[in-house]
XYZ file of C-alpha atoms in Angstrom:
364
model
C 0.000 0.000 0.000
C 1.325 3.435 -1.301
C 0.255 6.451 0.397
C 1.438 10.001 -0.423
C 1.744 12.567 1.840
C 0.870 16.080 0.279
C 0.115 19.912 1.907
C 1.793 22.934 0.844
C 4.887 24.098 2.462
C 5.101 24.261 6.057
C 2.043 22.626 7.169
C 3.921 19.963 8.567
C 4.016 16.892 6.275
C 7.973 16.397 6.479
C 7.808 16.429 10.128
C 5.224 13.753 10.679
C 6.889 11.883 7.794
C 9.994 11.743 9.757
C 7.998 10.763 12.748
C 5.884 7.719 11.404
C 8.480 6.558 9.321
C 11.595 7.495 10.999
C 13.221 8.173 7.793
C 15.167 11.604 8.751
C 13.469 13.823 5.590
C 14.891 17.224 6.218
C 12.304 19.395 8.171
C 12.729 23.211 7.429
C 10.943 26.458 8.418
C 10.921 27.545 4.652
C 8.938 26.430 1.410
C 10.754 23.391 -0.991
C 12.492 21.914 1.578
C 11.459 18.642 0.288
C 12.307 17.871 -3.339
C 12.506 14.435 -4.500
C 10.100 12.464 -2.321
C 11.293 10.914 0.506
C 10.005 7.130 0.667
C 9.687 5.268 4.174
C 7.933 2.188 4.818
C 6.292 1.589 8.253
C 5.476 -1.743 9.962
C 2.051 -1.937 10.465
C 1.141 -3.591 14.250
C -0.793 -5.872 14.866
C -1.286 -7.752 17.646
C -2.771 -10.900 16.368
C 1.233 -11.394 14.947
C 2.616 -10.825 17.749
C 0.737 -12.829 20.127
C 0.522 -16.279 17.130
C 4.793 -15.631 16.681
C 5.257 -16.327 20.335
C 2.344 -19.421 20.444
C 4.105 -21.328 17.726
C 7.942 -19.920 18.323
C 8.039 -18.792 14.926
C 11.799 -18.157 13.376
C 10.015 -15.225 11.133
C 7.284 -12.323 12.142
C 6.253 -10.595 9.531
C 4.067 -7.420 9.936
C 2.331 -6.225 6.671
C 3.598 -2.302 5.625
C 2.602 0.836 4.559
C 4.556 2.462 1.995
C 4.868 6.842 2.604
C 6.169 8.984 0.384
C 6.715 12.627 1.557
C 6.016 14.690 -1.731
C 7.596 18.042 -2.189
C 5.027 20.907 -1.091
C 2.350 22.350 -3.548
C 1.717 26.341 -4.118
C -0.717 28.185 -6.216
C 0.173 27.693 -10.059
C 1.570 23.872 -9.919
C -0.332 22.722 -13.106
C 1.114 25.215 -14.830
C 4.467 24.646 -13.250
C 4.642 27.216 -10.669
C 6.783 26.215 -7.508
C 7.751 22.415 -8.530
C 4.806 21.738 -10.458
C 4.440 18.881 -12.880
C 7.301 16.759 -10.930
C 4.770 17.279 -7.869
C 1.749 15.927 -9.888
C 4.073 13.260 -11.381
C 4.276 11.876 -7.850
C 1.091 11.403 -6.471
C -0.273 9.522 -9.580
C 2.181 7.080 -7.877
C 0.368 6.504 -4.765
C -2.843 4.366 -3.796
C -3.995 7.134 -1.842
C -3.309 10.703 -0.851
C -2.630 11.897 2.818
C -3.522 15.387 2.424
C -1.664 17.564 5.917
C -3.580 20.438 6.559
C -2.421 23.000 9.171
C -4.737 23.630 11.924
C -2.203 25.236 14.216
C -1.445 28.631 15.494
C 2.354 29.246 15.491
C 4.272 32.826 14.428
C 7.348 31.249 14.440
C 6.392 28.931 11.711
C 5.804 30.909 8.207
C 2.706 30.443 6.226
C 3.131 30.394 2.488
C 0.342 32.522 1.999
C 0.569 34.522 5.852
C -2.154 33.151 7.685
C -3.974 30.364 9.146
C -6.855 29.261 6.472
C -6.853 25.326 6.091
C -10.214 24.929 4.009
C -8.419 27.691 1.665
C -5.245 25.782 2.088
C -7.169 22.448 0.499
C -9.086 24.596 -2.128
C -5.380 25.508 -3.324
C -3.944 22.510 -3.927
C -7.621 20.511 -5.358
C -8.120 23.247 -7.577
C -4.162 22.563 -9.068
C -4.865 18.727 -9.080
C -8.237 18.942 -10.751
C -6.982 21.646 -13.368
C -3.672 18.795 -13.584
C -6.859 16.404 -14.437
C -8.607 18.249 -16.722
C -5.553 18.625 -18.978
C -4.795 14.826 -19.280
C -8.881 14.822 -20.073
C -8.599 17.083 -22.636
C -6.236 14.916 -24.202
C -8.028 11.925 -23.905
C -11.279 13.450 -25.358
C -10.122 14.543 -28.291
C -8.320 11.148 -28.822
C -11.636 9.639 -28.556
C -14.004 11.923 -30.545
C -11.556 11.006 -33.750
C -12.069 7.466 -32.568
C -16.251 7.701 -31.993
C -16.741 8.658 -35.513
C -16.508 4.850 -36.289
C -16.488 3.234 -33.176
C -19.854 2.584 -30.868
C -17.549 1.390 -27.979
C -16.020 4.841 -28.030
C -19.251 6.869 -28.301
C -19.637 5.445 -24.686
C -16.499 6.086 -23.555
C -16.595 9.449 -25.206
C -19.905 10.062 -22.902
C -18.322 9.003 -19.648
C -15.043 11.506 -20.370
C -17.181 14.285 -20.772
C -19.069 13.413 -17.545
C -16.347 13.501 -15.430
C -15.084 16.729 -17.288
C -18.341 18.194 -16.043
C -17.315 17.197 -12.712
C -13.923 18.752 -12.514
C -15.435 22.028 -14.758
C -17.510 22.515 -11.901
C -14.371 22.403 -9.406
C -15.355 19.114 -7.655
C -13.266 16.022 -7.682
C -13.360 13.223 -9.967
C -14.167 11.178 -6.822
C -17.625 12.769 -6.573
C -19.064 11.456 -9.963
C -22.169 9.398 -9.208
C -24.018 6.907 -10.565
C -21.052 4.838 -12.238
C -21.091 1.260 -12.740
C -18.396 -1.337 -11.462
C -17.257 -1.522 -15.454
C -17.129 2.493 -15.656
C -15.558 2.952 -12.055
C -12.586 1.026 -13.447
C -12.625 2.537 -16.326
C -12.278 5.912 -14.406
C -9.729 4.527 -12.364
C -7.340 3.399 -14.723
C -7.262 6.663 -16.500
C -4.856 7.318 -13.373
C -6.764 10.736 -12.485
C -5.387 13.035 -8.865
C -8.492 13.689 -8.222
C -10.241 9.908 -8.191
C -7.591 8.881 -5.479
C -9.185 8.248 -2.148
C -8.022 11.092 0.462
C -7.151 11.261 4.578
C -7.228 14.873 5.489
C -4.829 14.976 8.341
C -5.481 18.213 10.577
C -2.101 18.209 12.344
C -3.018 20.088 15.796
C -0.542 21.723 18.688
C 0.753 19.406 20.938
C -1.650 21.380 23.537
C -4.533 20.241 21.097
C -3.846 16.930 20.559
C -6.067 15.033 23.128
C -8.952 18.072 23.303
C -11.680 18.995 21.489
C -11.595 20.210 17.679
C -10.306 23.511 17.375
C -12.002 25.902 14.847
C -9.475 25.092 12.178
C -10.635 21.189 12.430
C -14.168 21.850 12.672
C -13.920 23.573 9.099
C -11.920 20.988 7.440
C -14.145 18.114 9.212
C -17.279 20.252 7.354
C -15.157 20.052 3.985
C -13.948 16.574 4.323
C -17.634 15.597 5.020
C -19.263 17.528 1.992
C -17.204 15.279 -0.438
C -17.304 12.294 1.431
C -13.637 12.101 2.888
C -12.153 11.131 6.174
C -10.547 13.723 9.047
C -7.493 12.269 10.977
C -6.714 14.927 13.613
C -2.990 14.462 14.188
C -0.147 16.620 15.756
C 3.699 16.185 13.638
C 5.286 16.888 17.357
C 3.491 14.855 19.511
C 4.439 12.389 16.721
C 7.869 13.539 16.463
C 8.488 13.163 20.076
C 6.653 9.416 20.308
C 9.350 8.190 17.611
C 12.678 8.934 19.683
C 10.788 6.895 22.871
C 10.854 3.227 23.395
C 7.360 1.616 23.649
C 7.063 1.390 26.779
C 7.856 5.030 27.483
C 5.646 5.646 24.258
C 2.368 3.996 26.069
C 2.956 6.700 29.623
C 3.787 9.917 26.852
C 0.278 9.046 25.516
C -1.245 8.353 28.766
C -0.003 11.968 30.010
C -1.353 13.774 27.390
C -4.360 11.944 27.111
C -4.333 10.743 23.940
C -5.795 7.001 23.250
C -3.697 6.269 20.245
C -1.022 7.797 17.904
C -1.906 9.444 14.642
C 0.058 6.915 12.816
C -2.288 4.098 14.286
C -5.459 6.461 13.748
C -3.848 6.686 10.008
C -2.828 3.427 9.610
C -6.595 2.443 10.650
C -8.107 5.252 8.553
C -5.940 3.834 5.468
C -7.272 0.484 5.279
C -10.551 1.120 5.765
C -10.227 3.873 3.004
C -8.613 1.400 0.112
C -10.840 -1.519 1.848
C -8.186 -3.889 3.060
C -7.953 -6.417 5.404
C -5.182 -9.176 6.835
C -5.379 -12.845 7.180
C -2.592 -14.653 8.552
C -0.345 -17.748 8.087
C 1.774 -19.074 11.473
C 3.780 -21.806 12.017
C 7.227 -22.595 13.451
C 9.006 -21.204 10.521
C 6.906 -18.137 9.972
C 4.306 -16.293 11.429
C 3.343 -13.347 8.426
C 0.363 -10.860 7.921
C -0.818 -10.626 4.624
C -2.882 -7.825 3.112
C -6.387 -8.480 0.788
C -8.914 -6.366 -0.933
C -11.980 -7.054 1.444
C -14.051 -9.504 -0.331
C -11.094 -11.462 -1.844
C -11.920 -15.342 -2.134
C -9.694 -17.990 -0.793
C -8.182 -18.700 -4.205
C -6.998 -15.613 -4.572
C -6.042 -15.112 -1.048
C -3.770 -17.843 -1.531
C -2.131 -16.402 -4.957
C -1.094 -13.504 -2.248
C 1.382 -16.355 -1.286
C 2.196 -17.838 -4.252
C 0.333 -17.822 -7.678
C 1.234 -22.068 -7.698
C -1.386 -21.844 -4.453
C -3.919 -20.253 -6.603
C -3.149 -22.532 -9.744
C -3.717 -25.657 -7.735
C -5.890 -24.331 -5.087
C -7.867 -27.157 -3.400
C -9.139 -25.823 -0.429
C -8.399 -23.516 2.634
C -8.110 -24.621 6.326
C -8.807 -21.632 8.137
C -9.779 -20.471 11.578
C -10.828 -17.179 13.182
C -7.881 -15.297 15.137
C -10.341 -14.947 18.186
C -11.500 -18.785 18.234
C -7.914 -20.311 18.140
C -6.661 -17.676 20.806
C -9.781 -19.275 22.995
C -7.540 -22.796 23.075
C -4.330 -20.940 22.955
C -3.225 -21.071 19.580
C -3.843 -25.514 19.133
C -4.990 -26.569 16.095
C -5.713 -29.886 17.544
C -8.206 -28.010 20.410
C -9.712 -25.983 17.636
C -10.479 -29.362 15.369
C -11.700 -31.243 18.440
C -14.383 -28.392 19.099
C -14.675 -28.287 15.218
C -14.008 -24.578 14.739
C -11.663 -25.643 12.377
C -13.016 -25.022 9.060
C -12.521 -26.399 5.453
C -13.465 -23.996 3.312
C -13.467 -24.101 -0.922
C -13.143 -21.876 -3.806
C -15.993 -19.501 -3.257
C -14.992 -18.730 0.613
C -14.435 -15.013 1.210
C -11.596 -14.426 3.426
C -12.539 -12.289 6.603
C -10.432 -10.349 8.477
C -8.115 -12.029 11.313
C -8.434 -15.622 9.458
C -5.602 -18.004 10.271
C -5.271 -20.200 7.172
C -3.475 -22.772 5.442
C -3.975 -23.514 2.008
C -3.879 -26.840 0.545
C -3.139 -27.089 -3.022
C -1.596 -29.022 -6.031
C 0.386 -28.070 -8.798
């Protein structure tokens, strides 16, 4: 899983990059500090790993990860190439998902691009580059396809869906919002790599003082944004975040406890991620391994088992497989879990659920 991190300068993204990632991006008080995008990939935890490495005294745990990639800050004019422009754009149509930082702090020590505090006009600035970035490559695309439509039916359609979504961005909305399209036309739209059809987390990085209180005006307006077009609000704070990554975990859990904060905003993004791009994990354990694996919710077992190794989806057979919760109720044994038959065989058509323990029998 890719996720881009994105904000214009000085909101904070390089700061909580370095944080969740621990990947020492230069952080700067001034604008184009970051250049080329610093990539970082973070260990997702989980629990259920932990816990199944130490029943089964497994020589391997392996977590699943998130892949970040801190992308050089965005100013008024990008699409045409003001600031760093197209090399900006060229990024993010690398990424799964966008992580958009919004400031939602009062600071004078740290300079605002444009001099003050506005982060619903901070998010207007940088959708309104991506969706004029958008309707360039659509312009493109449409006349490509008119030429083609004069002889083709198949292109008449596609024609009409083009100039649907062009009515979208014309009207300064994301491509995101279209409505109405069907499974065929939703990949369609999806694989004509657009900015604005990525998913987005709108991360309102907070004070450190305003990190376990309420919203602050600044998050209450980009909670009213993100809801209008159907996005998610992380409130986060890039120090509190900065300041968890030099602890050990131990001293991590009583820094959270003292501010009163539940969780970090790395595990409120982490969680916010998934359910965003609609993934979930099913594990494999045993004495050589105990690994998390990452699915599209609504994956079947075949393919579950391709995550593996495409010869377990060639010769797929069937799935042995086991919720997380039941086996931890006779301590990780298979051999309890059969007895009680809670040990399932499952075949082709199975959908894997979150927290399954499985092995996959198959036969090339």
């Amino acid at each position: 899983m890719k996720l881009g991190i994105v904000g214009l300068p000085n909101v904070g993204k390089s700061t909580l990059f370095n944080a969740i990632t621990k990947a020492g991006a230069e952080a700067a008080n001034y604008p184009f500090c970051t250049i080329e995008p610093n990539v970082g990939v973070v260990t997702v935890p989980d629990e259920r790993i932990t816990t199944l490495s130490k029943v089964y005294n497994s020589k391997k745990t392996i977590y699943t990860t998130i892949e970040f990639s801190d992308i050089a800050g965005l100013v008024k004019g990008a699409s045409k190439g003001e600031g760093l422009g197209n090399k900006f754009l060229g990024h993010i149509r690398e990424v799964e998902a966008i992580v958009h930082v919004v400031r939602c702090f009062d600071d004078e020590n740290v300079v605002h691009v444009d001099g003050k505090i506005d982060p619903v006009g901070d998010i207007d600035v940088i959708n309104t580059e991506l969706i004029i970035a958008d309707m360039e490559v659509l312009e493109r695309r449409i006349a490509k396809t008119t030429k083609q439509a004069k002889a083709d039916k198949s292109a008449r359609a596609e024609l009409e869906l083009l100039e649907r979504i062009n009515a979208v961005l014309e009207e300064g909305r994301p491509a995101r919002e279209i409505d109405g399209l069907s499974d065929e036309e939703a990949a369609f739209v999806k694989s004509l790599d657009l900015l604005t059809y990525k998913p987005v987390i709108y991360a309102a990085n907070v004070s450190e003082d305003e990190a376990s209180g309420e919203d602050n005006d600044y998050v209450k307006a980009v909670r009213e944004y993100a809801a209008a077009e159907g996005s998610e609000v992380v409130v986060i704070s890039a120090k509190v975040e900065a300041e968890l990554a030099e602890l050990e975990e131990d001293e991590r859990e009583m820094f959270l406890e003292e501010l009163g904060i539940e969780e970090s905003g790395l595990d409120k993004l982490i969680k916010s991620s998934y359910a965003l791009l609609d993934l979930i994990s099913f594990i494999t354990t045993g004495e050589d391994e105990t690994r998390a694996w990452t699915i599209k919710r609504g994956t079947l077992a075949p393919q579950a088992a391709g995550k593996i190794h495409s010869d377990f989806e060639k010769g797929f057979i069937r799935a042995e497989t086991i919720a997380y919760d039941k086996l931890m109720e006779v301590d990780g044994k298979l051999s309890a879990a059969k007895e009680k038959g809670w040990l399932r065989s499952e075949g082709k058509e199975y959908v894997v659920k979150d927290g399954d323990v499985m092995h996959f029998l198959f036969n090339v």
